[in-house]
């Protein structure tokens, strides 16, 4: 079988202005981890803009469509999933992100209301998604991928089997040593998004020790905070500072609670040094 073709989407509306200007770091992590694990057996393309996805879906639909799911892009993600399913009925639609219920009845309703979604990967997506890819690569042909992937439960995922029944496993698998995920910046996956419109985004840790009832991350499964190494964070800041366009002044930090640990002051100091050395961020 030829390399498995994968499209990963973190879409923003951009008709008048950008609804979200953050780099697609989320799907960048998924891509970097997947490429590290499967190498030349996968061909991965990242997307941020709707027109780019529509064009490529019509030209060459992938085997797997991965879509980030937030409150601000759920509808367009659902539309792209529907378009893809019509173009490639043998393909797989995988969603991931925090815009997903935690109780069983609501999860079942979510799948009923989103008939094109085959798999949901909750919390961190790297392990669950690569488990899906591993299953797909076991298929003898591209036509067999859907049947192969949905035939049995997959760790880290909620899957809709070929008969429509939901299959559950341990859904929330986290990576403790975050440096096991290759950097989307240092591997070049983010290069095409330095387009002068999007804002560079980094993450220095994952998890939150608090239990706020209004927050999707206020649950025990993400209570442990795991960190990227300082060397890794510093290298990403340097990379961004030497690739960012002149008109972008900000650096987004996507941690749930940045400023909570002593290392965060070290990161702030390094950002200050970057400003002095490169003039970024401003």
C-alpha positions as a LaTeX table, in Angstrom:
\begin{tabular}{lrrr}
\hline
Residue & $x$ (\AA) & $y$ (\AA) & $z$ (\AA) \\
\hline
Unk1 & 0.00 & 0.00 & 0.00 \\
Unk2 & 1.21 & 3.52 & $-0.80$ \\
Unk3 & 1.88 & 5.92 & 2.07 \\
Unk4 & $-1.18$ & 6.66 & 4.14 \\
Unk5 & $-2.41$ & 10.14 & 3.23 \\
Unk6 & $-3.50$ & 12.25 & 6.20 \\
Unk7 & $-4.94$ & 15.77 & 6.31 \\
Unk8 & $-4.96$ & 17.52 & 9.70 \\
Unk9 & $-7.22$ & 20.56 & 10.06 \\
Unk10 & $-7.31$ & 23.38 & 12.60 \\
Unk11 & $-9.59$ & 25.73 & 10.72 \\
Unk12 & $-10.38$ & 29.40 & 11.10 \\
Unk13 & $-12.93$ & 31.55 & 9.34 \\
Unk14 & $-11.17$ & 34.18 & 7.25 \\
Unk15 & $-13.78$ & 35.71 & 4.95 \\
Unk16 & $-13.57$ & 39.19 & 6.51 \\
Unk17 & $-11.00$ & 38.73 & 9.25 \\
Unk18 & $-9.38$ & 35.81 & 11.05 \\
Unk19 & $-11.60$ & 34.39 & 13.77 \\
Unk20 & $-8.59$ & 32.69 & 15.38 \\
Unk21 & $-5.04$ & 33.71 & 14.48 \\
Unk22 & $-3.08$ & 31.09 & 16.43 \\
Unk23 & $-0.69$ & 28.79 & 14.57 \\
Unk24 & $-2.14$ & 25.25 & 14.21 \\
Unk25 & 0.20 & 23.99 & 16.93 \\
Unk26 & $-2.34$ & 21.41 & 18.11 \\
Unk27 & $-2.40$ & 19.43 & 14.87 \\
Unk28 & 1.29 & 20.21 & 14.48 \\
Unk29 & 2.01 & 18.10 & 17.56 \\
Unk30 & $-0.13$ & 15.28 & 16.16 \\
Unk31 & 1.71 & 15.43 & 12.84 \\
Unk32 & 5.17 & 15.54 & 14.42 \\
Unk33 & 4.44 & 12.58 & 16.70 \\
Unk34 & 2.87 & 10.56 & 13.87 \\
Unk35 & 5.75 & 11.22 & 11.46 \\
Unk36 & 8.26 & 10.30 & 14.17 \\
Unk37 & 6.53 & 6.98 & 14.70 \\
Unk38 & 5.71 & 5.95 & 11.13 \\
Unk39 & 8.18 & 7.87 & 8.96 \\
Unk40 & 7.76 & 7.36 & 5.20 \\
Unk41 & 4.63 & 5.26 & 5.70 \\
Unk42 & 2.58 & 8.42 & 6.24 \\
Unk43 & 2.12 & 11.59 & 4.19 \\
Unk44 & 0.73 & 14.42 & 6.33 \\
Unk45 & $-0.52$ & 17.87 & 5.33 \\
Unk46 & $-1.63$ & 20.57 & 7.78 \\
Unk47 & $-4.35$ & 23.12 & 7.06 \\
Unk48 & $-5.55$ & 26.36 & 8.65 \\
Unk49 & $-7.58$ & 27.99 & 5.89 \\
Unk50 & $-10.91$ & 26.72 & 4.55 \\
Unk51 & $-10.23$ & 27.41 & 0.86 \\
Unk52 & $-7.01$ & 25.39 & 0.97 \\
Unk53 & $-8.81$ & 22.37 & 2.43 \\
Unk54 & $-11.67$ & 22.53 & $-0.06$ \\
Unk55 & $-9.25$ & 22.67 & $-2.98$ \\
Unk56 & $-7.12$ & 19.74 & $-1.80$ \\
Unk57 & $-10.11$ & 17.60 & $-0.80$ \\
Unk58 & $-11.52$ & 17.87 & $-4.30$ \\
Unk59 & $-8.14$ & 17.27 & $-5.93$ \\
Unk60 & $-6.89$ & 14.40 & $-3.79$ \\
Unk61 & $-8.92$ & 13.34 & $-0.72$ \\
Unk62 & $-6.86$ & 11.65 & 2.02 \\
Unk63 & $-7.33$ & 8.32 & 3.75 \\
Unk64 & $-7.73$ & 9.99 & 7.16 \\
Unk65 & $-9.15$ & 13.43 & 7.89 \\
Unk66 & $-8.21$ & 14.71 & 11.36 \\
Unk67 & $-10.12$ & 17.77 & 12.59 \\
Unk68 & $-9.63$ & 19.91 & 15.70 \\
Unk69 & $-12.94$ & 20.53 & 17.46 \\
Unk70 & $-13.52$ & 23.72 & 19.42 \\
Unk71 & $-16.64$ & 25.80 & 20.01 \\
Unk72 & $-15.43$ & 28.34 & 17.43 \\
Unk73 & $-14.76$ & 25.93 & 14.56 \\
Unk74 & $-17.13$ & 23.01 & 15.16 \\
Unk75 & $-19.53$ & 23.88 & 12.34 \\
Unk76 & $-16.88$ & 24.29 & 9.67 \\
Unk77 & $-15.17$ & 21.12 & 10.87 \\
Unk78 & $-18.43$ & 19.26 & 10.52 \\
Unk79 & $-18.90$ & 20.66 & 7.01 \\
Unk80 & $-15.41$ & 19.58 & 5.93 \\
Unk81 & $-16.06$ & 16.12 & 7.39 \\
Unk82 & $-19.25$ & 15.85 & 5.36 \\
Unk83 & $-17.52$ & 16.91 & 2.14 \\
Unk84 & $-14.70$ & 14.44 & 2.76 \\
Unk85 & $-17.04$ & 11.52 & 3.49 \\
Unk86 & $-18.78$ & 12.04 & 0.16 \\
Unk87 & $-15.49$ & 12.25 & $-1.73$ \\
Unk88 & $-13.92$ & 9.24 & $-0.02$ \\
Unk89 & $-16.50$ & 6.89 & 1.53 \\
Unk90 & $-13.68$ & 4.50 & 2.47 \\
Unk91 & $-11.89$ & 7.16 & 4.52 \\
Unk92 & $-11.90$ & 7.85 & 8.25 \\
Unk93 & $-12.89$ & 11.07 & 10.04 \\
Unk94 & $-11.15$ & 11.63 & 13.39 \\
Unk95 & $-12.06$ & 14.53 & 15.66 \\
Unk96 & $-10.19$ & 15.73 & 18.73 \\
Unk97 & $-10.32$ & 18.65 & 21.11 \\
Unk98 & $-12.08$ & 19.92 & 24.23 \\
Unk99 & $-15.49$ & 20.59 & 22.65 \\
Unk100 & $-16.78$ & 17.15 & 23.61 \\
Unk101 & $-19.00$ & 16.01 & 26.49 \\
Unk102 & $-17.74$ & 13.84 & 29.36 \\
Unk103 & $-20.93$ & 11.88 & 30.16 \\
Unk104 & $-21.95$ & 8.84 & 28.15 \\
Unk105 & $-25.47$ & 9.94 & 27.05 \\
Unk106 & $-24.14$ & 13.27 & 25.75 \\
Unk107 & $-21.30$ & 11.53 & 23.91 \\
Unk108 & $-23.81$ & 9.24 & 22.23 \\
Unk109 & $-25.88$ & 12.26 & 21.25 \\
Unk110 & $-22.76$ & 13.93 & 19.83 \\
Unk111 & $-22.14$ & 10.98 & 17.52 \\
Unk112 & $-25.80$ & 10.91 & 16.47 \\
Unk113 & $-25.69$ & 14.62 & 15.61 \\
Unk114 & $-22.40$ & 14.23 & 13.72 \\
Unk115 & $-22.92$ & 11.18 & 11.48 \\
Unk116 & $-19.70$ & 11.70 & 9.53 \\
Unk117 & $-17.48$ & 11.42 & 12.62 \\
Unk118 & $-15.99$ & 7.94 & 13.00 \\
Unk119 & $-13.61$ & 8.45 & 15.91 \\
Unk120 & $-13.15$ & 10.92 & 18.76 \\
Unk121 & $-9.81$ & 11.29 & 20.56 \\
Unk122 & $-10.31$ & 13.15 & 23.84 \\
Unk123 & $-7.77$ & 15.04 & 25.97 \\
Unk124 & $-4.28$ & 14.68 & 24.42 \\
Unk125 & $-4.43$ & 13.33 & 20.91 \\
Unk126 & $-0.98$ & 12.03 & 20.01 \\
Unk127 & $-1.25$ & 8.46 & 21.29 \\
Unk128 & $-4.88$ & 7.91 & 20.34 \\
Unk129 & $-4.37$ & 9.25 & 16.83 \\
Unk130 & $-1.25$ & 7.21 & 16.17 \\
Unk131 & $-3.13$ & 4.13 & 17.36 \\
Unk132 & $-5.68$ & 4.87 & 14.62 \\
Unk133 & $-2.89$ & 5.27 & 12.05 \\
Unk134 & $-1.29$ & 2.02 & 13.17 \\
Unk135 & $-4.57$ & 0.20 & 12.54 \\
Unk136 & $-4.98$ & 1.84 & 9.13 \\
Unk137 & $-1.49$ & 0.77 & 8.07 \\
Unk138 & $-2.45$ & $-2.85$ & 8.74 \\
Unk139 & $-4.94$ & $-2.69$ & 5.86 \\
Unk140 & $-3.84$ & $-4.39$ & 2.65 \\
Unk141 & $-5.34$ & $-1.66$ & 0.46 \\
Unk142 & $-6.78$ & 1.83 & 0.81 \\
Unk143 & $-10.26$ & 0.38 & 0.23 \\
Unk144 & $-9.91$ & $-1.78$ & 3.35 \\
Unk145 & $-8.82$ & 1.01 & 5.72 \\
Unk146 & $-12.26$ & 1.90 & 7.01 \\
Unk147 & $-13.24$ & $-1.68$ & 7.80 \\
Unk148 & $-9.87$ & $-2.40$ & 9.41 \\
Unk149 & $-9.85$ & 0.68 & 11.63 \\
Unk150 & $-13.45$ & 0.45 & 12.84 \\
Unk151 & $-13.57$ & $-3.31$ & 13.39 \\
Unk152 & $-12.30$ & $-3.22$ & 16.99 \\
Unk153 & $-11.90$ & $-0.70$ & 19.84 \\
Unk154 & $-8.77$ & 1.48 & 19.73 \\
Unk155 & $-6.96$ & 2.61 & 22.88 \\
Unk156 & $-7.34$ & 6.32 & 23.56 \\
Unk157 & $-10.37$ & 6.63 & 21.29 \\
Unk158 & $-14.13$ & 6.39 & 21.11 \\
Unk159 & $-14.93$ & 4.72 & 17.80 \\
Unk160 & $-18.12$ & 4.18 & 15.86 \\
Unk161 & $-18.02$ & 0.59 & 14.62 \\
Unk162 & $-19.17$ & $-0.40$ & 11.14 \\
Unk163 & $-22.56$ & $-1.38$ & 12.61 \\
Unk164 & $-22.93$ & 2.06 & 14.22 \\
Unk165 & $-22.31$ & 0.98 & 17.82 \\
Unk166 & $-19.87$ & 3.06 & 19.86 \\
Unk167 & $-16.77$ & 1.30 & 21.16 \\
Unk168 & $-15.06$ & 2.58 & 24.30 \\
Unk169 & $-11.60$ & 1.93 & 25.71 \\
Unk170 & $-9.37$ & 3.91 & 28.07 \\
Unk171 & $-10.03$ & 7.29 & 26.38 \\
Unk172 & $-7.60$ & 9.58 & 28.16 \\
Unk173 & $-3.97$ & 8.59 & 27.54 \\
Unk174 & $-1.40$ & 11.29 & 28.28 \\
Unk175 & 2.31 & 11.63 & 27.53 \\
Unk176 & 4.29 & 12.37 & 30.68 \\
Unk177 & 7.63 & 13.18 & 29.04 \\
Unk178 & 6.49 & 15.84 & 26.58 \\
Unk179 & 9.84 & 16.05 & 24.81 \\
Unk180 & 8.93 & 12.68 & 23.29 \\
Unk181 & 6.78 & 14.76 & 20.93 \\
Unk182 & 9.05 & 16.27 & 18.26 \\
Unk183 & 8.75 & 20.04 & 17.97 \\
Unk184 & 6.47 & 21.14 & 15.11 \\
Unk185 & 8.67 & 24.22 & 14.79 \\
Unk186 & 12.09 & 22.58 & 14.85 \\
Unk187 & 10.95 & 19.90 & 12.37 \\
Unk188 & 9.73 & 22.56 & 9.93 \\
Unk189 & 6.05 & 21.64 & 10.10 \\
Unk190 & 5.05 & 25.19 & 11.05 \\
Unk191 & 7.14 & 26.95 & 8.40 \\
Unk192 & 4.32 & 27.57 & 5.93 \\
Unk193 & 2.25 & 29.28 & 8.61 \\
Unk194 & 4.72 & 32.16 & 9.00 \\
Unk195 & 2.53 & 34.00 & 6.50 \\
Unk196 & 2.13 & 37.35 & 8.22 \\
Unk197 & $-1.47$ & 36.57 & 9.20 \\
Unk198 & $-1.15$ & 33.96 & 11.93 \\
Unk199 & 0.41 & 34.47 & 15.35 \\
Unk200 & 3.17 & 32.07 & 16.52 \\
Unk201 & 2.07 & 29.93 & 19.46 \\
Unk202 & 4.03 & 27.83 & 21.94 \\
Unk203 & 3.16 & 25.47 & 24.75 \\
Unk204 & 5.46 & 24.95 & 27.74 \\
Unk205 & 3.34 & 22.51 & 29.75 \\
Unk206 & 0.12 & 20.50 & 29.74 \\
Unk207 & $-2.36$ & 19.89 & 32.51 \\
Unk208 & $-3.99$ & 21.86 & 35.30 \\
Unk209 & $-4.06$ & 21.15 & 39.06 \\
Unk210 & $-7.35$ & 22.96 & 39.61 \\
Unk211 & $-10.90$ & 21.59 & 39.41 \\
Unk212 & $-12.95$ & 24.51 & 38.11 \\
Unk213 & $-16.41$ & 23.17 & 37.28 \\
Unk214 & $-16.86$ & 25.54 & 34.33 \\
Unk215 & $-13.67$ & 24.34 & 32.60 \\
Unk216 & $-13.24$ & 21.33 & 30.36 \\
Unk217 & $-9.79$ & 20.78 & 31.89 \\
Unk218 & $-11.04$ & 20.78 & 35.47 \\
Unk219 & $-11.02$ & 17.00 & 35.81 \\
Unk220 & $-8.80$ & 14.44 & 37.45 \\
Unk221 & $-7.49$ & 13.00 & 34.18 \\
Unk222 & $-5.54$ & 16.19 & 33.43 \\
Unk223 & $-4.72$ & 17.11 & 37.03 \\
Unk224 & $-1.03$ & 16.26 & 36.62 \\
Unk225 & 1.04 & 19.03 & 35.00 \\
Unk226 & 3.71 & 17.79 & 32.57 \\
Unk227 & 6.39 & 20.06 & 31.15 \\
Unk228 & 8.42 & 20.51 & 28.01 \\
Unk229 & 12.10 & 21.01 & 28.82 \\
Unk230 & 13.49 & 24.53 & 29.04 \\
Unk231 & 16.00 & 23.74 & 26.29 \\
Unk232 & 13.13 & 22.76 & 24.00 \\
Unk233 & 11.14 & 25.91 & 24.79 \\
Unk234 & 14.20 & 28.14 & 24.31 \\
Unk235 & 14.98 & 26.53 & 20.95 \\
Unk236 & 11.42 & 27.10 & 19.75 \\
Unk237 & 11.50 & 30.77 & 20.80 \\
Unk238 & 14.76 & 31.23 & 18.87 \\
Unk239 & 13.31 & 29.48 & 15.83 \\
Unk240 & 10.17 & 31.59 & 15.84 \\
Unk241 & 12.11 & 34.83 & 16.34 \\
Unk242 & 14.24 & 34.10 & 13.26 \\
Unk243 & 11.30 & 33.11 & 11.05 \\
Unk244 & 8.47 & 35.45 & 12.06 \\
Unk245 & 7.38 & 38.17 & 9.64 \\
Unk246 & 8.02 & 41.81 & 10.49 \\
Unk247 & 4.35 & 42.65 & 11.11 \\
Unk248 & 3.73 & 40.09 & 13.87 \\
Unk249 & 4.59 & 41.38 & 17.33 \\
Unk250 & 2.98 & 38.82 & 19.64 \\
Unk251 & 3.91 & 35.39 & 20.90 \\
Unk252 & 1.00 & 33.32 & 22.19 \\
Unk253 & 1.55 & 30.93 & 25.11 \\
Unk254 & $-1.17$ & 28.28 & 25.20 \\
Unk255 & $-0.51$ & 26.84 & 28.67 \\
Unk256 & $-3.57$ & 26.44 & 30.87 \\
Unk257 & $-1.77$ & 28.26 & 33.72 \\
Unk258 & 1.39 & 30.01 & 32.61 \\
Unk259 & 3.18 & 31.73 & 35.50 \\
Unk260 & 2.43 & 29.06 & 38.07 \\
Unk261 & 5.90 & 27.50 & 38.27 \\
Unk262 & 9.41 & 28.92 & 38.91 \\
Unk263 & 10.51 & 27.80 & 35.43 \\
Unk264 & 7.98 & 30.20 & 33.94 \\
Unk265 & 10.00 & 33.18 & 35.13 \\
Unk266 & 13.01 & 31.68 & 33.35 \\
Unk267 & 10.97 & 31.47 & 30.17 \\
Unk268 & 9.91 & 35.10 & 30.59 \\
Unk269 & 13.56 & 36.08 & 31.00 \\
Unk270 & 14.41 & 34.19 & 27.80 \\
Unk271 & 11.59 & 35.92 & 25.93 \\
Unk272 & 13.01 & 39.24 & 27.12 \\
Unk273 & 16.44 & 38.22 & 25.82 \\
Unk274 & 14.84 & 37.27 & 22.50 \\
Unk275 & 13.29 & 40.72 & 22.26 \\
Unk276 & 16.68 & 42.35 & 22.84 \\
Unk277 & 18.46 & 40.05 & 20.40 \\
Unk278 & 15.90 & 39.70 & 17.60 \\
Unk279 & 13.35 & 42.44 & 18.25 \\
Unk280 & 10.68 & 39.79 & 18.82 \\
Unk281 & 8.28 & 39.62 & 20.52 \\
Unk282 & 7.55 & 43.32 & 20.78 \\
\hline
\end{tabular}
